[in-house]
CSV table of C-alpha atoms in Angstrom, one decimal:
chain,number,residue,atom,x,y,z
A,220,MET,CA,0.0,0.0,0.0
A,221,SER,CA,1.7,3.2,-1.1
A,222,VAL,CA,1.5,5.9,1.5
A,223,LEU,CA,2.8,9.5,1.1
A,224,LEU,CA,4.5,11.3,3.9
A,225,LEU,CA,4.4,15.0,3.7
A,226,SER,CA,6.5,17.3,5.9
A,227,HIS,CA,8.8,20.3,5.7
A,228,ARG,CA,11.7,21.6,7.8
A,229,ALA,CA,9.9,25.0,8.0
A,230,CYS,CA,7.5,23.4,10.5
A,231,LEU,CA,10.4,23.2,12.9
A,232,HIS,CA,10.8,27.0,12.8
A,233,HIS,CA,7.5,27.7,14.5
A,234,ASP,CA,8.7,28.2,18.1
A,235,PRO,CA,6.1,29.2,20.7
A,236,GLY,CA,8.9,29.5,23.3
A,237,PRO,CA,10.6,27.6,26.1
A,238,HIS,CA,8.4,25.2,28.1
A,239,HIS,CA,5.5,25.4,25.6
A,240,PRO,CA,4.1,22.0,25.0
A,241,GLU,CA,3.6,22.5,21.3
A,242,CYS,CA,7.3,22.5,20.6
A,243,PRO,CA,9.5,21.7,17.6
A,244,ASP,CA,10.8,18.6,19.4
A,245,ARG,CA,7.3,17.1,18.8
A,246,LEU,CA,7.9,17.0,15.0
A,247,ARG,CA,11.5,15.8,15.5
A,248,ALA,CA,10.2,12.9,17.5
A,249,VAL,CA,7.6,12.0,14.9
A,250,LEU,CA,10.1,12.2,12.0
A,251,LYS,CA,12.7,10.1,13.9
A,252,ALA,CA,10.1,7.4,14.5
A,253,LEU,CA,9.2,7.4,10.8
A,254,ASP,CA,12.9,7.1,9.8
A,255,GLN,CA,13.0,3.5,11.0
A,256,GLU,CA,13.6,0.7,8.5
A,257,GLU,CA,10.0,-0.5,8.5
A,258,PHE,CA,8.9,2.9,7.1
A,259,SER,CA,11.4,2.8,4.2
A,260,ASP,CA,8.6,2.3,1.7
A,261,LEU,CA,6.9,5.6,2.5
A,262,ILE,CA,6.9,8.0,-0.4
A,263,ARG,CA,8.4,11.2,1.0
A,264,ASP,CA,7.9,14.7,-0.2
A,265,GLU,CA,8.0,18.3,1.0
A,266,ALA,CA,4.8,20.0,2.0
A,267,PRO,CA,4.0,23.0,-0.2
A,268,GLN,CA,2.7,26.3,1.1
A,269,ALA,CA,-1.0,26.7,1.0
A,270,THR,CA,-2.1,29.6,-1.2
A,271,VAL,CA,-4.3,32.5,0.0
A,272,GLU,CA,-7.0,31.3,-2.4
A,273,GLN,CA,-7.0,27.9,-0.6
A,274,LEU,CA,-7.1,29.5,2.9
A,275,ILE,CA,-9.9,31.9,2.2
A,276,ARG,CA,-12.3,29.0,1.4
A,277,VAL,CA,-12.3,28.6,5.2
A,278,HIS,CA,-11.0,31.9,6.7
A,279,PRO,CA,-11.9,35.5,5.8
A,280,GLN,CA,-9.3,37.3,3.7
A,281,GLY,CA,-8.8,39.8,6.5
A,282,TYR,CA,-8.0,37.0,9.0
A,283,VAL,CA,-5.5,35.4,6.6
A,284,ASP,CA,-3.8,38.7,5.9
A,285,ALA,CA,-3.5,39.4,9.6
A,286,ILE,CA,-2.0,36.0,10.5
A,287,LEU,CA,0.5,36.1,7.6
A,288,GLY,CA,1.4,39.7,8.5
A,289,ILE,CA,2.7,38.7,11.9
A,290,ARG,CA,6.4,38.3,11.3
A,291,PRO,CA,8.3,38.9,14.6
A,292,GLU,CA,12.1,39.4,14.7
A,293,PRO,CA,14.1,36.2,15.2
A,294,ASP,CA,14.5,36.7,18.9
A,295,ASP,CA,10.9,37.9,19.4
A,296,SER,CA,7.4,36.5,19.5
A,297,VAL,CA,3.8,37.6,19.5
A,298,ALA,CA,1.2,36.0,21.8
A,299,LEU,CA,-2.2,35.8,20.1
A,300,ASP,CA,-3.8,34.4,23.3
A,301,GLY,CA,-2.6,32.6,26.4
A,302,ASP,CA,-1.8,29.5,24.5
A,303,THR,CA,-1.1,30.5,20.9
A,304,VAL,CA,2.2,32.2,20.0
A,305,MET,CA,3.8,33.2,16.7
A,306,SER,CA,7.6,33.4,16.2
A,307,TRP,CA,9.6,34.5,13.1
A,308,GLY,CA,9.0,31.1,11.4
A,309,SER,CA,5.4,30.6,12.4
A,310,ALA,CA,3.7,32.1,9.3
A,311,GLU,CA,5.6,29.8,6.9
A,312,ALA,CA,5.1,26.8,9.1
A,313,ALA,CA,1.3,27.5,9.2
A,314,LEU,CA,1.3,27.7,5.4
A,315,ARG,CA,3.2,24.4,5.1
A,316,ALA,CA,0.9,22.7,7.6
A,317,ALA,CA,-2.2,23.8,5.7
A,318,GLY,CA,-0.5,23.1,2.4
A,319,ALA,CA,0.3,19.6,3.4
A,320,GLY,CA,-3.4,18.7,3.7
A,321,VAL,CA,-4.1,20.3,0.3
A,322,ALA,CA,-1.2,18.4,-1.3
A,323,GLY,CA,-2.4,15.2,0.3
A,324,VAL,CA,-5.9,15.7,-1.1
A,325,ASP,CA,-4.4,16.2,-4.5
A,326,ALA,CA,-2.4,13.0,-4.3
A,327,VAL,CA,-5.3,10.8,-3.3
A,328,CYS,CA,-7.8,12.4,-5.6
A,329,ARG,CA,-5.4,12.0,-8.6
A,330,GLY,CA,-4.9,8.4,-7.7
A,331,GLU,CA,-1.2,8.7,-7.0
A,332,VAL,CA,-1.6,7.1,-3.6
A,333,ARG,CA,-4.4,5.9,-1.4
A,334,ARG,CA,-3.2,7.2,2.0
A,335,VAL,CA,-1.3,10.3,3.1
A,336,PHE,CA,0.2,11.3,6.5
A,337,CYS,CA,1.1,14.9,7.1
A,338,ALA,CA,3.8,15.3,9.7
A,339,VAL,CA,3.4,19.0,10.2
A,340,ARG,CA,2.9,21.7,12.8
A,341,PRO,CA,1.3,23.9,14.1
A,342,PRO,CA,-1.9,21.9,14.5
A,343,GLY,CA,-5.2,23.2,13.2
A,344,HIS,CA,-8.4,21.8,14.7
A,345,HIS,CA,-8.9,24.6,17.2
A,346,ALA,CA,-8.6,27.5,14.7
A,347,GLU,CA,-12.0,29.0,14.0
A,348,PRO,CA,-12.7,30.9,10.9
A,349,ASN,CA,-12.0,34.3,12.6
A,350,ARG,CA,-9.9,33.2,15.6
A,351,PRO,CA,-6.6,31.5,16.3
A,352,MET,CA,-6.6,29.5,19.5
A,353,GLY,CA,-5.3,26.3,21.2
A,354,PHE,CA,-1.9,26.4,19.4
A,355,CYS,CA,-3.6,26.6,16.0
A,356,LEU,CA,-3.5,29.3,13.3
A,357,PHE,CA,-5.3,27.9,10.3
A,358,ALA,CA,-7.9,25.1,10.2
A,359,ASN,CA,-5.8,22.6,8.3
A,360,ALA,CA,-8.3,19.8,8.0
A,361,ALA,CA,-11.1,22.2,7.0
A,362,VAL,CA,-8.8,23.8,4.4
A,363,ALA,CA,-8.1,20.4,3.0
A,364,ALA,CA,-11.7,19.4,2.9
A,365,ARG,CA,-12.8,22.6,1.0
A,366,HIS,CA,-9.9,22.0,-1.4
A,367,ALA,CA,-11.2,18.5,-2.2
A,368,GLN,CA,-14.6,20.0,-3.0
A,369,ALA,CA,-13.4,23.0,-5.0
A,370,ALA,CA,-10.5,21.4,-6.9
A,371,HIS,CA,-11.6,17.8,-7.3
A,372,GLY,CA,-15.4,17.9,-7.1
A,373,VAL,CA,-15.6,15.7,-4.0
A,374,GLU,CA,-19.2,16.3,-2.9
A,375,ARG,CA,-19.1,14.9,0.6
A,376,VAL,CA,-16.0,15.1,2.9
A,377,GLY,CA,-15.8,13.5,6.3
A,378,VAL,CA,-13.3,14.7,9.0
A,379,VAL,CA,-12.7,12.4,12.0
A,380,ASP,CA,-10.8,13.6,15.0
A,381,PHE,CA,-9.4,11.5,17.9
A,382,ASP,CA,-7.4,14.2,19.6
A,383,VAL,CA,-8.1,14.4,23.3
A,384,HIS,CA,-9.3,18.0,22.9
A,385,HIS,CA,-12.5,18.8,20.9
A,386,GLY,CA,-11.8,20.3,17.5
A,387,ASN,CA,-14.0,23.4,18.0
A,388,GLY,CA,-12.5,25.0,15.0
A,389,THR,CA,-13.3,22.3,12.5
A,390,GLN,CA,-16.8,22.0,14.0
A,391,ALA,CA,-17.3,25.8,13.6
A,392,CYS,CA,-16.1,25.6,9.9
A,393,PHE,CA,-18.5,22.7,9.1
A,394,GLU,CA,-21.6,23.0,11.3
A,395,ALA,CA,-23.8,24.9,8.8
A,396,ASP,CA,-22.8,22.8,5.7
A,397,ALA,CA,-24.4,19.4,5.2
A,398,SER,CA,-21.8,18.5,2.6
A,399,LEU,CA,-19.2,18.3,5.3
A,400,PHE,CA,-19.1,15.9,8.3
A,401,TYR,CA,-17.2,16.0,11.6
A,402,ALA,CA,-17.0,13.3,14.2
A,403,SER,CA,-14.9,13.6,17.3
A,404,SER,CA,-14.0,11.6,20.5
A,405,HIS,CA,-12.5,13.8,23.2
A,406,GLN,CA,-12.2,14.3,26.9
A,407,SER,CA,-15.0,16.3,28.6
A,408,PRO,CA,-14.7,18.4,30.7
A,409,CYS,CA,-11.5,19.6,29.1
A,410,TYR,CA,-10.2,22.4,26.9
A,411,PRO,CA,-11.8,24.1,24.9
A,412,GLY,CA,-15.2,23.3,26.6
A,413,THR,CA,-17.1,22.4,23.4
A,414,GLY,CA,-18.1,19.1,21.9
A,415,GLU,CA,-21.1,18.1,23.8
A,416,ALA,CA,-23.3,15.4,22.3
A,417,HIS,CA,-26.1,17.8,21.7
A,418,GLU,CA,-23.9,19.8,19.3
A,419,THR,CA,-25.1,18.4,16.0
A,420,GLY,CA,-24.9,21.2,13.5
A,421,VAL,CA,-27.3,20.5,10.6
A,422,GLY,CA,-27.1,16.8,11.4
A,423,ASN,CA,-23.5,16.6,10.2
A,424,ILE,CA,-21.7,16.9,13.6
A,425,VAL,CA,-21.3,13.9,15.9
A,426,ASN,CA,-19.5,14.3,19.2
A,427,ALA,CA,-18.7,11.5,21.7
A,428,PRO,CA,-17.3,13.1,24.9
A,429,LEU,CA,-15.4,10.8,27.2
A,430,PRO,CA,-14.9,11.4,31.0
A,431,PRO,CA,-11.5,11.8,32.5
A,432,GLY,CA,-10.0,8.4,33.1
A,433,ALA,CA,-11.8,6.7,30.2
A,434,ASP,CA,-9.6,3.9,28.8
A,435,GLY,CA,-9.1,2.2,25.5
A,436,ALA,CA,-12.3,0.2,25.8
A,437,ALA,CA,-14.4,3.3,26.2
A,438,PHE,CA,-12.6,5.0,23.3
A,439,ARG,CA,-13.2,2.0,21.0
A,440,ALA,CA,-16.8,1.7,22.1
A,441,ALA,CA,-17.4,5.4,21.2
A,442,TRP,CA,-16.1,4.9,17.7
A,443,ALA,CA,-17.5,1.4,17.1
A,444,GLU,CA,-21.0,2.2,18.4
A,445,THR,CA,-21.5,5.9,17.5
A,446,LEU,CA,-18.9,7.7,15.4
A,447,LEU,CA,-17.9,5.1,12.7
A,448,PRO,CA,-21.5,4.2,11.9
A,449,ALA,CA,-22.4,7.9,11.5
A,450,LEU,CA,-19.4,8.4,9.2
A,451,GLU,CA,-20.4,5.4,7.1
A,452,ALA,CA,-24.0,6.6,6.9
A,453,PHE,CA,-22.7,10.0,5.6
A,454,ARG,CA,-21.1,8.3,2.6
A,455,PRO,CA,-18.0,10.4,2.4
A,456,GLY,CA,-16.1,10.7,-0.9
A,457,LEU,CA,-12.9,11.3,1.1
A,458,ILE,CA,-11.9,10.8,4.8
A,459,ILE,CA,-9.6,13.3,6.5
A,460,ILE,CA,-8.2,12.4,9.9
A,461,SER,CA,-7.2,14.9,12.6
A,462,ALA,CA,-4.7,12.6,14.2
A,463,GLY,CA,-4.0,13.9,17.7
A,464,PHE,CA,-2.3,11.4,20.1
A,465,ASP,CA,-2.8,13.3,23.3
A,466,ALA,CA,-5.5,10.8,24.4
A,467,HIS,CA,-2.6,8.6,25.3
A,468,ALA,CA,-2.3,7.6,28.9
A,469,ARG,CA,1.2,9.2,29.2
A,470,ASP,CA,0.1,12.6,27.8
A,471,PRO,CA,0.5,15.4,30.4
A,472,LEU,CA,-2.4,17.7,29.1
A,473,ALA,CA,-5.4,15.4,29.7
A,474,GLN,CA,-6.5,12.3,31.5
A,475,LEU,CA,-7.7,9.7,29.0
A,476,ARG,CA,-6.0,6.3,29.1
A,477,VAL,CA,-5.8,5.3,25.4
A,478,ARG,CA,-2.8,3.2,24.2
A,479,GLU,CA,-1.0,2.6,21.0
A,480,ALA,CA,-3.1,-0.5,20.2
A,481,ASP,CA,-6.2,1.6,20.4
A,482,PHE,CA,-4.9,4.1,17.8
A,483,ALA,CA,-3.9,1.3,15.6
A,484,TRP,CA,-7.3,-0.3,15.8
A,485,LEU,CA,-9.1,2.9,15.0
A,486,THR,CA,-6.8,3.6,12.0
A,487,GLU,CA,-7.4,0.2,10.6
A,488,GLU,CA,-11.2,0.6,11.0
A,489,LEU,CA,-11.1,4.0,9.3
A,490,CYS,CA,-9.1,2.5,6.4
A,491,ARG,CA,-11.5,-0.4,6.0
A,492,LEU,CA,-14.4,2.1,6.0
A,493,ALA,CA,-12.6,4.2,3.4
A,494,ASP,CA,-12.1,1.2,1.2
A,495,ARG,CA,-15.9,0.6,1.3
A,496,ALA,CA,-17.0,4.2,0.9
A,497,CYS,CA,-14.5,6.1,-1.1
A,498,GLY,CA,-11.9,4.0,-2.8
A,499,GLY,CA,-9.6,4.0,0.2
A,500,LYS,CA,-8.8,7.7,0.1
A,501,VAL,CA,-7.5,8.8,3.5
A,502,VAL,CA,-5.5,12.0,4.4
A,503,SER,CA,-4.3,12.2,8.0
A,504,LEU,CA,-2.9,15.3,9.6
A,505,LEU,CA,-0.9,15.5,12.8
A,506,GLU,CA,-2.7,17.4,15.6
A,507,GLY,CA,-1.8,17.1,19.3
A,508,GLY,CA,0.4,14.8,21.4
A,509,TYR,CA,2.7,16.2,24.0
A,510,ASP,CA,4.6,13.3,25.6
A,511,LEU,CA,7.4,12.8,23.1
A,512,GLU,CA,7.8,9.1,23.6
A,513,ALA,CA,4.1,8.4,23.4
A,514,LEU,CA,3.7,10.7,20.4
A,515,ALA,CA,6.4,8.9,18.5
A,516,ALA,CA,5.2,5.4,19.3
A,517,SER,CA,1.5,6.3,18.6
A,518,THR,CA,2.4,8.0,15.3
A,519,ALA,CA,4.4,4.9,14.3
A,520,VAL,CA,1.4,2.6,14.8
A,521,HIS,CA,-0.9,5.0,13.0
A,522,VAL,CA,1.3,5.2,9.9
A,523,ARG,CA,2.0,1.5,10.0
A,524,ALA,CA,-1.8,0.9,9.9
A,525,LEU,CA,-2.1,3.3,7.0
A,526,MET,CA,0.5,1.3,5.2
A,527,GLN,CA,-0.9,-2.1,6.0
A,528,ALA,CA,-4.7,-1.8,6.2
């Protein structure tokens, strides 16, 4: 199974500052894990920069201009909120992170590969159309979904999100459009305080909140009983994964107890569903995960499943 790995060194130049959990070492850990011999068959390419045209399908022009206009000096930074910081390299990193999703969509829709993993940062699922937050600048998965519709005529795009934090940004981008679908498992209560089960958009949003301490069995049940059936009923022409690994039991930012085997199981299930629904087309984008060892191991099993499923 050919799988494309997209990344770019510019994503290492987004530096929110010392002790910030969303640090460049996250991407270094992921790329080191994927340099092992078992991943030698990955097709590797550089993530391009998203264009303004691609970004404004999701974000207003003024917002895009404002984010791209923030270019601090090399030894300086700009705090957008209490969690979200831009350094001298952040604007290009954000363009590469969004551009990876776009390029991944191009690759699967052109039939060049069936699966893509985007090893990029900053993450995107908290970025709302008019608001950066939660370490996120652009809504990477939403930008990729809109590109699939605009450039490739994919009528129905499903985004699934297993990050421990609810993807309020993706939900905000999708909730009024029945051609887009969003399904999420996440800890609740937890940042950002959204993602209750009653938040259903126009019938295209499905949330499965999990209480602190929930383990892999609860995680699998949420997907098997609620989220995967809803995704299949939506009949997506493409599946995009917001792959956050901070539901792992070792992660310091939340209290779920998911393990590598659970991430592997879900990835396999999503690939099998994609085979039935949309010719196997899956694009996965890195979101959270803040224990470096757990992040590396979890990414490895996720990409292994993309390659083997």
